[in-house]
mmCIF file with all atom_site columns, C-alpha atoms in Angstrom:
data_model
loop_
_atom_site.group_PDB
_atom_site.id
_atom_site.type_symbol
_atom_site.label_atom_id
_atom_site.label_alt_id
_atom_site.label_comp_id
_atom_site.label_asym_id
_atom_site.label_entity_id
_atom_site.label_seq_id
_atom_site.pdbx_PDB_ins_code
_atom_site.Cartn_x
_atom_site.Cartn_y
_atom_site.Cartn_z
_atom_site.occupancy
_atom_site.B_iso_or_equiv
_atom_site.pdbx_formal_charge
_atom_site.auth_seq_id
_atom_site.auth_comp_id
_atom_site.auth_asym_id
_atom_site.auth_atom_id
_atom_site.pdbx_PDB_model_num
ATOM 1   C CA . MET A 1 1   ? -11.470 27.066  -16.207 1.00 0.00 ? 28  MET A CA 1
ATOM 2   C CA . GLN A 1 2   ? -8.665  26.745  -13.482 1.00 0.00 ? 29  GLN A CA 1
ATOM 3   C CA . GLN A 1 3   ? -6.453  23.899  -13.188 1.00 0.00 ? 30  GLN A CA 1
ATOM 4   C CA . MET A 1 4   ? -6.441  20.897  -11.688 1.00 0.00 ? 31  MET A CA 1
ATOM 5   C CA . ASN A 1 5   ? -2.878  21.722  -8.930  1.00 0.00 ? 32  ASN A CA 1
ATOM 6   C CA . ARG A 1 6   ? -0.391  19.635  -11.178 1.00 0.00 ? 33  ARG A CA 1
ATOM 7   C CA . GLY A 1 7   ? 1.527   18.477  -7.439  1.00 0.00 ? 34  GLY A CA 1
ATOM 8   C CA . ILE A 1 8   ? -2.538  16.406  -7.007  1.00 0.00 ? 35  ILE A CA 1
ATOM 9   C CA . ILE A 1 9   ? -2.730  15.273  -10.506 1.00 0.00 ? 36  ILE A CA 1
ATOM 10  C CA . THR A 1 10  ? 0.901   13.932  -10.861 1.00 0.00 ? 37  THR A CA 1
ATOM 11  C CA . ALA A 1 11  ? 0.356   11.740  -7.108  1.00 0.00 ? 38  ALA A CA 1
ATOM 12  C CA . LEU A 1 12  ? -3.254  10.652  -8.019  1.00 0.00 ? 39  LEU A CA 1
ATOM 13  C CA . THR A 1 13  ? -1.620  9.470   -11.148 1.00 0.00 ? 40  THR A CA 1
ATOM 14  C CA . SER A 1 14  ? 0.907   7.996   -9.652  1.00 0.00 ? 41  SER A CA 1
ATOM 15  C CA . ILE A 1 15  ? -1.120  6.378   -6.780  1.00 0.00 ? 42  ILE A CA 1
ATOM 16  C CA . GLY A 1 16  ? -3.435  5.147   -10.273 1.00 0.00 ? 43  GLY A CA 1
ATOM 17  C CA . ILE A 1 17  ? -0.384  3.070   -11.889 1.00 0.00 ? 44  ILE A CA 1
ATOM 18  C CA . ALA A 1 18  ? 0.755   1.805   -9.415  1.00 0.00 ? 45  ALA A CA 1
ATOM 19  C CA . GLN A 1 19  ? -1.987  -0.383  -7.776  1.00 0.00 ? 46  GLN A CA 1
ATOM 20  C CA . ALA A 1 20  ? -2.782  -1.728  -10.769 1.00 0.00 ? 47  ALA A CA 1
ATOM 21  C CA . ALA A 1 21  ? 0.880   -2.728  -11.559 1.00 0.00 ? 48  ALA A CA 1
ATOM 22  C CA . LYS A 1 22  ? -0.172  -4.459  -8.928  1.00 0.00 ? 49  LYS A CA 1
ATOM 23  C CA . ILE A 1 23  ? -1.910  -6.555  -11.506 1.00 0.00 ? 50  ILE A CA 1
ATOM 24  C CA . TRP A 1 24  ? 0.981   -7.512  -13.607 1.00 0.00 ? 51  TRP A CA 1
ATOM 25  C CA . THR A 1 25  ? 3.013   -8.323  -10.150 1.00 0.00 ? 52  THR A CA 1
ATOM 26  C CA . HIS A 1 26  ? -0.005  -10.143 -8.636  1.00 0.00 ? 53  HIS A CA 1
ATOM 27  C CA . HIS A 1 27  ? 0.260   -12.684 -11.754 1.00 0.00 ? 54  HIS A CA 1
ATOM 28  C CA . LYS A 1 28  ? 3.487   -12.497 -11.585 1.00 0.00 ? 55  LYS A CA 1
ATOM 29  C CA . ASN A 1 29  ? 4.079   -13.793 -8.686  1.00 0.00 ? 56  ASN A CA 1
ATOM 30  C CA . THR A 1 30  ? 1.141   -16.252 -8.799  1.00 0.00 ? 57  THR A CA 1
ATOM 31  C CA . GLY A 1 31  ? 0.529   -16.989 -12.261 1.00 0.00 ? 58  GLY A CA 1
ATOM 32  C CA . GLU A 1 32  ? -3.411  -15.585 -11.871 1.00 0.00 ? 59  GLU A CA 1
ATOM 33  C CA . TRP A 1 33  ? -4.672  -12.123 -13.543 1.00 0.00 ? 60  TRP A CA 1
ATOM 34  C CA . ASP A 1 34  ? -6.486  -10.465 -10.463 1.00 0.00 ? 61  ASP A CA 1
ATOM 35  C CA . VAL A 1 35  ? -8.168  -7.396  -11.020 1.00 0.00 ? 62  VAL A CA 1
ATOM 36  C CA . LYS A 1 36  ? -9.363  -6.629  -7.568  1.00 0.00 ? 63  LYS A CA 1
ATOM 37  C CA . GLN A 1 37  ? -6.072  -5.953  -6.777  1.00 0.00 ? 64  GLN A CA 1
ATOM 38  C CA . LEU A 1 38  ? -6.517  -2.854  -8.109  1.00 0.00 ? 65  LEU A CA 1
ATOM 39  C CA . ALA A 1 39  ? -8.589  -1.957  -4.931  1.00 0.00 ? 66  ALA A CA 1
ATOM 40  C CA . THR A 1 40  ? -5.977  -3.503  -3.090  1.00 0.00 ? 67  THR A CA 1
ATOM 41  C CA . THR A 1 41  ? -3.835  -2.383  0.518   1.00 0.00 ? 68  THR A CA 1
ATOM 42  C CA . GLY A 1 42  ? -0.369  -3.497  0.881   1.00 0.00 ? 69  GLY A CA 1
ATOM 43  C CA . GLY A 1 43  ? 1.121   -5.500  -2.632  1.00 0.00 ? 70  GLY A CA 1
ATOM 44  C CA . MET A 1 44  ? 4.091   -4.523  -5.205  1.00 0.00 ? 71  MET A CA 1
ATOM 45  C CA . PRO A 1 45  ? 4.894   -1.589  -5.224  1.00 0.00 ? 72  PRO A CA 1
ATOM 46  C CA . SER A 1 46  ? 3.055   -0.052  -2.681  1.00 0.00 ? 73  SER A CA 1
ATOM 47  C CA . SER A 1 47  ? 0.815   2.971   -3.187  1.00 0.00 ? 74  SER A CA 1
ATOM 48  C CA . HIS A 1 48  ? 1.262   5.101   -0.445  1.00 0.00 ? 75  HIS A CA 1
ATOM 49  C CA . SER A 1 49  ? 4.781   5.404   -1.464  1.00 0.00 ? 76  SER A CA 1
ATOM 50  C CA . ALA A 1 50  ? 5.073   6.699   -4.921  1.00 0.00 ? 77  ALA A CA 1
ATOM 51  C CA . GLY A 1 51  ? 2.078   9.405   -3.772  1.00 0.00 ? 78  GLY A CA 1
ATOM 52  C CA . VAL A 1 52  ? 3.700   10.926  -1.458  1.00 0.00 ? 79  VAL A CA 1
ATOM 53  C CA . ALA A 1 53  ? 7.303   10.428  -3.472  1.00 0.00 ? 80  ALA A CA 1
ATOM 54  C CA . SER A 1 54  ? 5.323   11.464  -6.340  1.00 0.00 ? 81  SER A CA 1
ATOM 55  C CA . LEU A 1 55  ? 4.387   14.853  -5.017  1.00 0.00 ? 82  LEU A CA 1
ATOM 56  C CA . ALA A 1 56  ? 7.155   15.428  -2.721  1.00 0.00 ? 83  ALA A CA 1
ATOM 57  C CA . SER A 1 57  ? 10.248  14.625  -6.024  1.00 0.00 ? 84  SER A CA 1
ATOM 58  C CA . TYR A 1 58  ? 7.310   17.012  -7.727  1.00 0.00 ? 85  TYR A CA 1
ATOM 59  C CA . ILE A 1 59  ? 7.554   19.778  -5.900  1.00 0.00 ? 86  ILE A CA 1
ATOM 60  C CA . ALA A 1 60  ? 11.067  19.237  -5.658  1.00 0.00 ? 87  ALA A CA 1
ATOM 61  C CA . ALA A 1 61  ? 11.861  19.311  -9.313  1.00 0.00 ? 88  ALA A CA 1
ATOM 62  C CA . ASN A 1 62  ? 10.201  22.453  -9.190  1.00 0.00 ? 89  ASN A CA 1
ATOM 63  C CA . LYS A 1 63  ? 10.612  24.701  -5.783  1.00 0.00 ? 90  LYS A CA 1
ATOM 64  C CA . GLY A 1 64  ? 14.368  23.336  -5.429  1.00 0.00 ? 91  GLY A CA 1
ATOM 65  C CA . SER A 1 65  ? 15.221  20.901  -2.694  1.00 0.00 ? 92  SER A CA 1
ATOM 66  C CA . ARG A 1 66  ? 15.445  23.694  0.266   1.00 0.00 ? 93  ARG A CA 1
ATOM 67  C CA . HIS A 1 67  ? 11.967  24.954  0.130   1.00 0.00 ? 94  HIS A CA 1
ATOM 68  C CA . THR A 1 68  ? 10.091  24.196  3.017   1.00 0.00 ? 95  THR A CA 1
ATOM 69  C CA . GLU A 1 69  ? 6.771   22.894  0.068   1.00 0.00 ? 96  GLU A CA 1
ATOM 70  C CA . THR A 1 70  ? 9.523   20.561  -0.762  1.00 0.00 ? 97  THR A CA 1
ATOM 71  C CA . ALA A 1 71  ? 10.489  20.354  3.473   1.00 0.00 ? 98  ALA A CA 1
ATOM 72  C CA . LEU A 1 72  ? 7.140   19.229  4.306   1.00 0.00 ? 99  LEU A CA 1
ATOM 73  C CA . ALA A 1 73  ? 6.991   16.776  1.398   1.00 0.00 ? 100 ALA A CA 1
ATOM 74  C CA . VAL A 1 74  ? 9.391   14.141  2.073   1.00 0.00 ? 101 VAL A CA 1
ATOM 75  C CA . ILE A 1 75  ? 9.206   14.867  5.972   1.00 0.00 ? 102 ILE A CA 1
ATOM 76  C CA . PHE A 1 76  ? 4.643   13.883  5.077   1.00 0.00 ? 103 PHE A CA 1
ATOM 77  C CA . GLY A 1 77  ? 6.655   11.417  2.351   1.00 0.00 ? 104 GLY A CA 1
ATOM 78  C CA . VAL A 1 78  ? 8.492   8.944   5.211   1.00 0.00 ? 105 VAL A CA 1
ATOM 79  C CA . ILE A 1 79  ? 6.151   9.106   7.724   1.00 0.00 ? 106 ILE A CA 1
ATOM 80  C CA . VAL A 1 80  ? 3.287   7.245   5.211   1.00 0.00 ? 107 VAL A CA 1
ATOM 81  C CA . MET A 1 81  ? 5.853   5.118   4.394   1.00 0.00 ? 108 MET A CA 1
ATOM 82  C CA . TYR A 1 82  ? 7.345   4.368   7.889   1.00 0.00 ? 109 TYR A CA 1
ATOM 83  C CA . ASP A 1 83  ? 3.186   3.251   8.456   1.00 0.00 ? 110 ASP A CA 1
ATOM 84  C CA . ALA A 1 84  ? 3.481   1.524   5.237   1.00 0.00 ? 111 ALA A CA 1
ATOM 85  C CA . GLN A 1 85  ? 6.272   -1.202  6.242   1.00 0.00 ? 112 GLN A CA 1
ATOM 86  C CA . GLY A 1 86  ? 5.821   -1.121  10.097  1.00 0.00 ? 113 GLY A CA 1
ATOM 87  C CA . ILE A 1 87  ? 2.582   -0.501  12.197  1.00 0.00 ? 114 ILE A CA 1
ATOM 88  C CA . ARG A 1 88  ? 0.771   -1.447  9.802   1.00 0.00 ? 115 ARG A CA 1
ATOM 89  C CA . ARG A 1 89  ? 2.592   -4.702  8.249   1.00 0.00 ? 116 ARG A CA 1
ATOM 90  C CA . HIS A 1 90  ? 2.661   -5.666  12.133  1.00 0.00 ? 117 HIS A CA 1
ATOM 91  C CA . THR A 1 91  ? -0.969  -5.424  12.051  1.00 0.00 ? 118 THR A CA 1
ATOM 92  C CA . GLY A 1 92  ? -1.373  -7.596  9.215   1.00 0.00 ? 119 GLY A CA 1
ATOM 93  C CA . GLU A 1 93  ? 0.527   -10.778 10.797  1.00 0.00 ? 120 GLU A CA 1
ATOM 94  C CA . ILE A 1 94  ? -1.355  -9.806  13.960  1.00 0.00 ? 121 ILE A CA 1
ATOM 95  C CA . ALA A 1 95  ? -4.754  -10.359 11.950  1.00 0.00 ? 122 ALA A CA 1
ATOM 96  C CA . LYS A 1 96  ? -2.804  -12.842 10.267  1.00 0.00 ? 123 LYS A CA 1
ATOM 97  C CA . LEU A 1 97  ? -1.989  -14.366 13.808  1.00 0.00 ? 124 LEU A CA 1
ATOM 98  C CA . VAL A 1 98  ? -5.227  -14.216 14.909  1.00 0.00 ? 125 VAL A CA 1
ATOM 99  C CA . ASN A 1 99  ? -6.946  -16.245 11.754  1.00 0.00 ? 126 ASN A CA 1
ATOM 100 C CA . GLU A 1 100 ? -4.402  -19.425 12.478  1.00 0.00 ? 127 GLU A CA 1
ATOM 101 C CA . LEU A 1 101 ? -5.664  -18.390 16.407  1.00 0.00 ? 128 LEU A CA 1
ATOM 102 C CA . GLU A 1 102 ? -9.558  -18.966 14.976  1.00 0.00 ? 129 GLU A CA 1
ATOM 103 C CA . ASP A 1 103 ? -8.907  -21.463 13.024  1.00 0.00 ? 130 ASP A CA 1
ATOM 104 C CA . ASN A 1 104 ? -7.770  -24.038 15.849  1.00 0.00 ? 131 ASN A CA 1
ATOM 105 C CA . VAL A 1 105 ? -10.291 -22.709 18.244  1.00 0.00 ? 132 VAL A CA 1
ATOM 106 C CA . ALA A 1 106 ? -12.866 -24.013 15.401  1.00 0.00 ? 133 ALA A CA 1
ATOM 107 C CA . GLN A 1 107 ? -11.205 -27.126 14.833  1.00 0.00 ? 134 GLN A CA 1
ATOM 108 C CA . LEU A 1 108 ? -10.486 -27.705 19.288  1.00 0.00 ? 135 LEU A CA 1
ATOM 109 C CA . SER A 1 109 ? -14.782 -27.274 19.058  1.00 0.00 ? 136 SER A CA 1
ATOM 110 C CA . VAL A 1 110 ? -15.056 -30.173 17.014  1.00 0.00 ? 137 VAL A CA 1
ATOM 111 C CA . ASP A 1 111 ? -12.027 -32.113 18.519  1.00 0.00 ? 138 ASP A CA 1
ATOM 112 C CA . PHE A 1 112 ? -14.727 -31.084 22.471  1.00 0.00 ? 139 PHE A CA 1
ATOM 113 C CA . PRO A 1 113 ? -17.545 -30.211 21.250  1.00 0.00 ? 140 PRO A CA 1
ATOM 114 C CA . THR A 1 114 ? -18.813 -28.502 24.346  1.00 0.00 ? 141 THR A CA 1
ATOM 115 C CA . LEU A 1 115 ? -16.634 -25.887 23.877  1.00 0.00 ? 142 LEU A CA 1
ATOM 116 C CA . PRO A 1 116 ? -18.118 -22.911 23.292  1.00 0.00 ? 143 PRO A CA 1
ATOM 117 C CA . PHE A 1 117 ? -17.618 -21.876 19.913  1.00 0.00 ? 144 PHE A CA 1
ATOM 118 C CA . GLN A 1 118 ? -18.692 -19.621 17.456  1.00 0.00 ? 145 GLN A CA 1
ATOM 119 C CA . GLU A 1 119 ? -17.707 -18.605 13.619  1.00 0.00 ? 146 GLU A CA 1
ATOM 120 C CA . ARG A 1 120 ? -16.445 -14.990 12.698  1.00 0.00 ? 147 ARG A CA 1
ATOM 121 C CA . GLU A 1 121 ? -18.693 -14.556 9.199   1.00 0.00 ? 148 GLU A CA 1
ATOM 122 C CA . LYS A 1 122 ? -15.133 -13.219 7.561   1.00 0.00 ? 149 LYS A CA 1
ATOM 123 C CA . GLU A 1 123 ? -11.201 -13.713 8.425   1.00 0.00 ? 150 GLU A CA 1
ATOM 124 C CA . LEU A 1 124 ? -9.412  -10.365 9.258   1.00 0.00 ? 151 LEU A CA 1
ATOM 125 C CA . LYS A 1 125 ? -7.496  -9.495  6.285   1.00 0.00 ? 152 LYS A CA 1
ATOM 126 C CA . GLU A 1 126 ? -4.194  -9.417  6.747   1.00 0.00 ? 153 GLU A CA 1
ATOM 127 C CA . LEU A 1 127 ? -2.299  -7.828  3.785   1.00 0.00 ? 154 LEU A CA 1
ATOM 128 C CA . LEU A 1 128 ? -2.258  -4.138  5.143   1.00 0.00 ? 155 LEU A CA 1
ATOM 129 C CA . GLY A 1 129 ? 1.635   -2.811  4.743   1.00 0.00 ? 156 GLY A CA 1
ATOM 130 C CA . HIS A 1 130 ? 4.232   -3.419  2.337   1.00 0.00 ? 157 HIS A CA 1
ATOM 131 C CA . GLN A 1 131 ? 7.243   -5.546  2.657   1.00 0.00 ? 158 GLN A CA 1
ATOM 132 C CA . PRO A 1 132 ? 10.561  -2.353  2.717   1.00 0.00 ? 159 PRO A CA 1
ATOM 133 C CA . LEU A 1 133 ? 10.822  -3.435  -1.246  1.00 0.00 ? 160 LEU A CA 1
ATOM 134 C CA . GLU A 1 134 ? 8.140   -2.906  -1.434  1.00 0.00 ? 161 GLU A CA 1
ATOM 135 C CA . VAL A 1 135 ? 7.945   0.533   0.029   1.00 0.00 ? 162 VAL A CA 1
ATOM 136 C CA . LEU A 1 136 ? 11.212  1.338   -1.161  1.00 0.00 ? 163 LEU A CA 1
ATOM 137 C CA . GLY A 1 137 ? 9.042   0.538   -5.606  1.00 0.00 ? 164 GLY A CA 1
ATOM 138 C CA . GLY A 1 138 ? 6.555   2.526   -4.914  1.00 0.00 ? 165 GLY A CA 1
ATOM 139 C CA . ALA A 1 139 ? 9.072   5.419   -3.844  1.00 0.00 ? 166 ALA A CA 1
ATOM 140 C CA . ILE A 1 140 ? 11.131  4.975   -7.317  1.00 0.00 ? 167 ILE A CA 1
ATOM 141 C CA . LEU A 1 141 ? 8.085   4.487   -9.333  1.00 0.00 ? 168 LEU A CA 1
ATOM 142 C CA . GLY A 1 142 ? 6.995   8.110   -7.366  1.00 0.00 ? 169 GLY A CA 1
ATOM 143 C CA . GLY A 1 143 ? 10.003  9.816   -7.886  1.00 0.00 ? 170 GLY A CA 1
ATOM 144 C CA . ILE A 1 144 ? 10.048  9.129   -11.453 1.00 0.00 ? 171 ILE A CA 1
ATOM 145 C CA . LEU A 1 145 ? 6.542   10.259  -11.923 1.00 0.00 ? 172 LEU A CA 1
ATOM 146 C CA . GLY A 1 146 ? 6.766   12.908  -9.765  1.00 0.00 ? 173 GLY A CA 1
ATOM 147 C CA . VAL A 1 147 ? 10.063  14.990  -12.317 1.00 0.00 ? 174 VAL A CA 1
ATOM 148 C CA . CYS A 1 148 ? 8.634   13.030  -15.699 1.00 0.00 ? 175 CYS A CA 1
ATOM 149 C CA . SER A 1 149 ? 5.582   14.999  -14.105 1.00 0.00 ? 176 SER A CA 1
ATOM 150 C CA . ALA A 1 150 ? 7.740   18.338  -13.251 1.00 0.00 ? 177 ALA A CA 1
ATOM 151 C CA . ARG A 1 151 ? 9.764   18.244  -17.250 1.00 0.00 ? 178 ARG A CA 1
ATOM 152 C CA . ILE A 1 152 ? 6.596   18.455  -18.233 1.00 0.00 ? 179 ILE A CA 1
ATOM 153 C CA . GLU A 1 153 ? 5.584   21.328  -16.831 1.00 0.00 ? 180 GLU A CA 1
ATOM 154 C CA . LYS A 1 154 ? 8.466   22.920  -18.094 1.00 0.00 ? 181 LYS A CA 1
#
């Protein structure tokens, strides 16, 4: 029986650990234990960052920093982390503004009954991306797990 690719296992494990850690960080911030954090986007630490950083550090520890596979993993990781804290975070901020705008229009429709308004069933999801510190936390977690995985393998 052939073994699964160790880099994939390392990255998926890092993502899982980062998602599980969100339960603890959510509790630390809110005082509430919420298992739903396992399936959320956003939050501390970034599982996107943990996954790509663990893969890049695992490859670098095995192949060396000058290998093409390391370069590919690092560039892929930088793009993913930039997207997580940039574009996706800004999309979440826009969703928050749209939700607030809808609340304001709903209030206006109460004050002005002739104003047509139909409320959406669900608000837009606001927590899509990450703050830079959340990306850094995921990258550090992933980097450590990637190096540890490479050392365990050797």
